[in-house]
Amino acid sequence: MGGSDGILGNRDIERSRATIASTSTRRRKWLKRRETWLVVLGVILHAVYMLSIFDIYFKTPIVHGMDPVTPRFNAPAKRLVLLVADGLRADKFFEPDSEGNYRAPFLRSIIKGKGRWGVSHARPPTESRPGHVALIAGFYEDPSAVTKGWKANPVEFDSVFNQSRHTFAFGSPDIVPIFCSAVPHSTWNTYPHEYEDFATDASFLDEWSFDQFQSLLNRSNEDSKLKELLLQDNLVIFLHLLGCDSNGHAHRPFSSIYLNNVKVVDSIAERVYHMVEDHFKDNRTAYIFTADHGMSDKGSHGDGHPSNTDTPLVAWGAGVKNPKPISGTNHSHCNFRFVDEHMHDAPTPVEWGLNEIERVDVNQADIAPLMSTLVGLPCPVNSVGSLPLDYINMIEMEEIEAVVSNTKQVLNQFLRKSYIKQLNSLYFKPFKQLANYSAVLDQIEHLISFRNYEAAMKLSENLRSLALQGLHYFQTYDWLMLMTIITLGYIGWMIYLFLHVLQSYTSLPGNISRKEQAARQRSYTGKINLCGCLFMGALSILLFLEHSPPLYHAYTTMTVFLWTRIINEYWSIRALWIYLRGRKFNYIIKLVATSAVALFILELLVNSFTDRKLYTWCFLIVGAIASLYLLKSIPWRSGIPIFVCIACWFLSIFTLMPAQIPDNNQLVIASGAMIILIGLVARWLDLHAEGNKFWLSISNHGVKRPKFPMLFHLQALLVGLSSVMVSLSTSHRTEKQELLALHQLINWSIAGFSMVLPLFSANGLLSRLTSIFLGFAPPFLLLSIGYEAVFYGAFALVLMAWILFENTVLYLSKVKKPSSSTKIVEDHLTLDHDTRCLQLSDVRIPLIFMVLFNVAFFGTGNFASIASFEISSVYRFITVFSPFLMAALLVFKLFIPFLLVICAFSSITKLHQIPRLGCYFLVISFSDVMTIHFFFLVRNTGSWMEIGNSISHFGIVSAQVVFILLLFALTNVYTKDIQCNSALESSQKAM
């Protein structure tokens, strides 16, 4: 009988186990589907919410439907010559060279003898397209225009070229077609893209533009139709001179090639002037010389640094005032700030030698109405520029008429925006200051008719100022509504993700609540989903009636959907609350303390975006604390405490380095030797760790022999070869001003081949990570120009220190509690058999990962702004201008340290036997705490450098969610078959 019971009992156990196994399989499949859906939702949500800052802060200023305002004055000039030296800094243009000679003698003679001068202040993003749009169309594209970069117009807008009778334009294929391809009354030509080779002196591009114009004038002597066209009025001639920009990128703005290019553009300005005057002989030509943006010391542009926003402006010819001696009483706009936060009447540097001549600074968009007025054209209908009267040489009556035309054109934009918003709003709030605009216009006309020009001018300028304020009012009309929706969406996403981690990867009783409340939950869920759908539908109808953009619907739909899902989890939240209330007070203290530390670290990361030195203090302190902790726990002879301290302190140096990486090829070559040395040490430890129980679990000991025993030697050889190619490629390019095709082929081959080799390495933890480190070293070295190559080795040492620290912590915990080593959660149906539940102490792993992930970015000199990338890094692979391939190489260089971090992170999750996806979701939740912070830090007032950086910061943190996921998928190819011995087994083997 007893035997029968025993047999029956065994059958019951077997049946029970089979049921559990079946349920567990179903639960894992359900979890996989749910997490795939969660990842897709997260990517879409962050992509959509990232776009929200452009709807909130930076909506496009373009509106259509306004008529041009016909000027009521006689044009002082028949034609205008616009010379734009792309990438020319104001200081390099005005200052003398080392011998005391000025680089632009002709234009200086114009400043002193027959024209006006000043600094034109550009607004970020200081890129070629937005800069030329401001110059020629008179408005500032929103900072998202930097993403449109070199494309043709995504939105049609009016420009000085559109309003002209005919435009002649010659220059870059990236700029001229933007403004001329859709203008039927234009004659234009561009050189091939292949001419833009950063390995050469690009000043020949400027000569090409001049030769084209000279050829045009020469042809007119034989072509009667062309001659007749050139003799008409309202003509615009545009020469785009790209040399300074290309040479600045390739050789830096303090190089002899760039500075010589300044002399070239001055020579071209002189030759154009004499050629035009000799050809037309009517003194009816106006000339404007300026630049679209400047150039930073490291050869980039894009942000709001003065070296990028300050550009020279020289105007002369018909309709332009003569030089005026400086006057101490001319401070009518002393409180005025330009768009880049420069004060009006900023002191002129003494070395410019122009202190005795009045300087008239302008905003870059003011140049468009200036050009329109000189040739008697209507201002571009989208222009927000204010006519700079200090440049115009007209009688008082015509001056006021020009200002009134400018004012009406700005006012028309305001009226159009007001009309569109009123038409689409169920509840419209008007801009009250301009309720009586028509009466003000009548009063201006009345004052003009009575020749009270001073009062009319003051009233007109005040009306224009109010119109600009009104434009800003309608730009920010939907702010409050959108910010509320987006904030609730981010909070909802974090709560939902946190609940998922608790239910799927911890031992907290989320599943208990489902068992107890299953029937009630289903009924409750149905009602909540119905209410959520109805609310979502009501909001969509409301937005549809207001003709809101499609993204507004996406923002509200996602936010309502997330909060509907959260309310559906009411019983899980209730069970969690009951569970926490039942725990001891010590546990609550531990939970609060962990949350506080996590929040402190996240705020440290937020602040590190503006102060990289925080990482230096962080690694100095962490290195000391971690080594002291290890010294108390394990013998110092193991070498781990000292190694952890030295590695952290070594890495702390790099965030003190200048963000602008100085060229140092010798350092890059030496870094190759350092990387090989690190690889040799790691290889020796991997093969000789039998006697060290703290190293044994991550070593190759006990793992089957690798298929390719010579793989390490091949990888070390490729690292050495890449160091040699760094020297050969750079020296040949510098001497011959070209990238040799053979060097280019070898560099691409080394970089590609080396990244495949780690897949064939042994699958022990240290073996595989060493192979990955050596595999990505060649492309990183070939993309390096200075100290960032040393950073690569130092960073790998810290990652190794992190792995050793975690391995030691794991060993100590299992020695103290041996039973825990075999205690893999039995009742948790969603985890794999070799994976344990997440515990509160595991929060440190995603937090350390986030710190190292950010250090991977900031340690290489990047400082989270638009202009933080060094374009000369790609010159060993490509020199011919190709923006997308160059950008891809720069991003790839940025991703290599990220790949190392994620490989180390994946190894640690295998070492601790914790779910990697659970940790990934925790990383995303923590990142979104930072994202919300940066969302509120985005600015559209104050310094434009701060504005540009605030957008970059928000974009970088938002994008982390997406590219961390992509990098997880990519690194999984390298890390999926890594094998780890458990710490306890390793210690027993060692004993």
Coordinates of N, CA, C and O in Angstrom, one line a residue, residues 333-403:
H333 N 20.9 102.4 -29.7 CA 20.4 101.0 -29.4 C 21.3 100.3 -28.4 O 21.6 99.1 -28.5
C334 N 21.8 101.0 -27.4 CA 22.8 100.4 -26.6 C 22.3 99.3 -25.7 O 23.1 98.5 -25.3
N335 N 21.0 99.1 -25.6 CA 20.4 98.0 -24.8 C 20.0 96.9 -25.7 O 19.4 95.9 -25.3
F336 N 20.2 97.1 -27.0 CA 19.7 96.1 -28.0 C 20.7 94.9 -28.0 O 21.9 95.0 -28.0
R337 N 20.1 93.7 -28.1 CA 20.9 92.5 -28.2 C 20.7 91.8 -29.5 O 19.5 91.7 -30.0
F338 N 21.7 91.3 -30.1 CA 21.6 90.6 -31.4 C 21.2 89.2 -31.1 O 21.1 88.7 -30.0
V339 N 20.8 88.5 -32.2 CA 20.3 87.1 -32.1 C 21.3 86.1 -31.4 O 20.9 85.1 -30.9
D340 N 22.6 86.5 -31.4 CA 23.6 85.6 -30.8 C 24.0 86.1 -29.4 O 25.0 85.8 -28.9
E341 N 23.2 87.0 -28.9 CA 23.4 87.6 -27.5 C 24.5 88.6 -27.4 O 24.9 89.0 -26.3
H342 N 25.1 89.0 -28.6 CA 26.0 90.1 -28.5 C 25.3 91.4 -28.2 O 24.2 91.7 -28.8
M343 N 25.9 92.3 -27.4 CA 25.3 93.6 -27.1 C 25.6 94.5 -28.3 O 26.6 94.4 -29.0
H344 N 24.7 95.5 -28.5 CA 24.9 96.5 -29.5 C 26.1 97.4 -29.0 O 26.4 97.5 -27.8
D345 N 26.9 97.9 -30.0 CA 28.1 98.7 -29.7 C 29.1 98.0 -28.9 O 29.8 98.5 -28.0
A346 N 29.3 96.7 -29.3 CA 30.4 95.9 -28.6 C 31.7 96.5 -29.0 O 31.8 97.0 -30.2
P347 N 32.7 96.5 -28.1 CA 33.9 97.2 -28.5 C 34.6 96.4 -29.6 O 34.7 95.2 -29.7
T348 N 35.2 97.2 -30.5 CA 36.0 96.6 -31.6 C 37.4 96.3 -31.2 O 38.1 97.2 -30.6
P349 N 37.9 95.1 -31.4 CA 39.2 94.7 -31.0 C 40.3 95.7 -31.6 O 40.2 96.1 -32.7
V350 N 41.2 96.1 -30.7 CA 42.2 97.1 -31.2 C 43.0 96.6 -32.4 O 43.3 97.4 -33.3
E351 N 43.3 95.3 -32.4 CA 44.1 94.8 -33.5 C 43.5 94.9 -34.8 O 44.2 94.7 -35.9
W352 N 42.1 95.1 -34.9 CA 41.5 95.2 -36.2 C 41.9 96.5 -36.8 O 41.7 96.7 -38.1
G353 N 42.3 97.5 -36.1 CA 42.7 98.8 -36.6 C 41.6 99.6 -37.2 O 41.8 100.4 -38.1
L354 N 40.4 99.4 -36.7 CA 39.2 100.2 -37.3 C 38.4 100.9 -36.2 O 37.3 101.2 -36.4
N355 N 39.1 101.3 -35.1 CA 38.4 101.9 -34.0 C 37.9 103.3 -34.3 O 37.1 103.9 -33.7
E356 N 38.5 103.9 -35.4 CA 38.1 105.3 -35.7 C 37.0 105.4 -36.7 O 36.5 106.5 -37.0
I357 N 36.5 104.3 -37.2 CA 35.5 104.3 -38.2 C 34.2 103.6 -37.6 O 34.4 102.5 -37.0
E358 N 33.1 104.2 -37.7 CA 31.9 103.7 -37.1 C 31.6 102.3 -37.6 O 31.6 102.0 -38.8
R359 N 31.3 101.4 -36.7 CA 31.0 100.0 -37.0 C 29.5 99.8 -36.8 O 28.9 100.2 -35.7
V360 N 28.8 99.2 -37.8 CA 27.4 99.0 -37.7 C 27.1 97.5 -37.8 O 27.1 97.0 -38.9
D361 N 26.9 96.9 -36.6 CA 26.5 95.5 -36.6 C 25.1 95.3 -37.0 O 24.2 96.1 -36.7
V362 N 24.8 94.1 -37.5 CA 23.4 93.7 -37.9 C 23.2 92.3 -37.5 O 24.1 91.5 -37.4
N363 N 21.9 91.9 -37.4 CA 21.5 90.5 -37.4 C 21.6 90.0 -38.8 O 21.3 90.8 -39.8
Q364 N 21.9 88.7 -39.0 CA 22.1 88.2 -40.3 C 20.9 88.4 -41.2 O 21.0 88.7 -42.4
A365 N 19.7 88.2 -40.6 CA 18.5 88.4 -41.4 C 18.2 89.8 -41.9 O 17.4 90.0 -42.8
D366 N 18.9 90.8 -41.3 CA 18.7 92.2 -41.7 C 19.3 92.5 -43.1 O 19.0 93.5 -43.7
I367 N 20.2 91.6 -43.6 CA 20.9 91.8 -44.8 C 19.9 91.6 -46.0 O 20.0 92.3 -47.0
A368 N 18.9 90.8 -45.8 CA 17.9 90.6 -46.9 C 17.1 91.9 -47.2 O 17.0 92.3 -48.4
P369 N 16.5 92.5 -46.2 CA 15.8 93.8 -46.5 C 16.8 94.9 -47.0 O 16.4 95.8 -47.8
L370 N 18.0 94.8 -46.5 CA 19.1 95.8 -47.0 C 19.3 95.6 -48.5 O 19.3 96.6 -49.3
M371 N 19.4 94.4 -49.0 CA 19.6 94.1 -50.4 C 18.4 94.5 -51.2 O 18.5 95.1 -52.3
S372 N 17.2 94.1 -50.7 CA 16.0 94.5 -51.4 C 15.8 96.0 -51.6 O 15.4 96.5 -52.6
T373 N 16.1 96.7 -50.5 CA 16.0 98.2 -50.6 C 17.0 98.8 -51.6 O 16.6 99.7 -52.3
L374 N 18.2 98.3 -51.6 CA 19.2 98.9 -52.5 C 18.8 98.8 -54.0 O 19.1 99.6 -54.8
V375 N 18.2 97.7 -54.3 CA 17.8 97.5 -55.8 C 16.3 97.7 -56.0 O 15.8 97.4 -57.0
G376 N 15.6 98.2 -54.9 CA 14.2 98.6 -55.1 C 13.2 97.4 -55.3 O 12.2 97.5 -56.0
L377 N 13.5 96.3 -54.6 CA 12.6 95.1 -54.6 C 11.8 95.0 -53.4 O 12.1 95.6 -52.3
P378 N 10.6 94.4 -53.5 CA 9.8 94.1 -52.3 C 10.7 93.2 -51.3 O 11.4 92.3 -51.8
C379 N 10.6 93.4 -50.0 CA 11.3 92.5 -49.1 C 10.7 91.1 -49.3 O 9.5 90.9 -49.5
P380 N 11.5 90.0 -49.1 CA 10.9 88.7 -49.1 C 9.8 88.6 -48.1 O 9.9 89.0 -47.0
V381 N 8.7 87.9 -48.5 CA 7.5 88.0 -47.7 C 7.7 87.3 -46.4 O 6.9 87.5 -45.4
N382 N 8.6 86.3 -46.2 CA 8.8 85.6 -44.9 C 9.9 86.3 -44.1 O 10.3 85.8 -43.0
S383 N 10.5 87.4 -44.5 CA 11.6 88.0 -43.8 C 11.2 88.6 -42.5 O 10.1 89.2 -42.3
V384 N 12.1 88.5 -41.5 CA 11.9 89.1 -40.2 C 13.0 90.1 -39.9 O 13.1 90.5 -38.8
G385 N 13.8 90.4 -40.9 CA 14.9 91.3 -40.8 C 14.4 92.7 -40.7 O 13.4 93.1 -41.2
S386 N 15.2 93.5 -40.0 CA 14.9 95.0 -39.8 C 15.9 95.7 -40.7 O 17.1 95.5 -40.6
L387 N 15.4 96.7 -41.5 CA 16.3 97.4 -42.4 C 17.3 98.2 -41.6 O 16.9 99.1 -40.8
P388 N 18.6 98.0 -41.9 CA 19.6 98.8 -41.1 C 19.9 100.1 -41.8 O 20.6 100.2 -42.8
L389 N 19.2 101.2 -41.3 CA 19.3 102.5 -42.0 C 20.7 103.1 -42.1 O 21.0 103.9 -42.9
D390 N 21.6 102.6 -41.1 CA 22.9 103.2 -41.1 C 23.7 102.8 -42.4 O 24.8 103.4 -42.6
Y391 N 23.2 101.9 -43.2 CA 23.9 101.5 -44.4 C 23.3 102.2 -45.6 O 24.0 102.3 -46.6
I392 N 22.1 102.7 -45.5 CA 21.3 103.2 -46.7 C 21.6 104.7 -46.9 O 21.5 105.5 -45.9
N393 N 22.0 105.1 -48.1 CA 22.2 106.5 -48.4 C 21.0 107.0 -49.3 O 21.0 106.9 -50.5
M394 N 20.0 107.5 -48.6 CA 18.7 107.9 -49.2 C 18.3 109.2 -48.6 O 18.6 109.5 -47.4
I395 N 17.4 110.0 -49.3 CA 16.8 111.1 -48.6 C 15.8 110.7 -47.6 O 15.4 109.6 -47.6
E396 N 15.5 111.6 -46.6 CA 14.7 111.3 -45.5 C 13.4 110.7 -45.8 O 12.9 109.7 -45.2
M397 N 12.7 111.2 -46.9 CA 11.4 110.8 -47.2 C 11.4 109.3 -47.7 O 10.6 108.5 -47.4
E398 N 12.5 109.0 -48.5 CA 12.6 107.7 -49.1 C 13.0 106.7 -48.0 O 12.7 105.5 -48.0
E399 N 13.8 107.1 -47.0 CA 14.2 106.3 -45.9 C 12.9 105.8 -45.1 O 12.8 104.6 -44.8
I400 N 12.0 106.8 -44.8 CA 10.8 106.4 -44.1 C 9.9 105.5 -44.9 O 9.3 104.5 -44.4
E401 N 9.9 105.7 -46.2 CA 9.1 104.8 -47.1 C 9.7 103.4 -47.1 O 8.9 102.4 -47.1
A402 N 11.0 103.3 -47.1 CA 11.7 102.0 -47.0 C 11.3 101.3 -45.7 O 11.1 100.1 -45.7
V403 N 11.4 102.0 -44.6 CA 11.1 101.4 -43.3 C 9.6 101.0 -43.2 O 9.3 99.9 -42.7

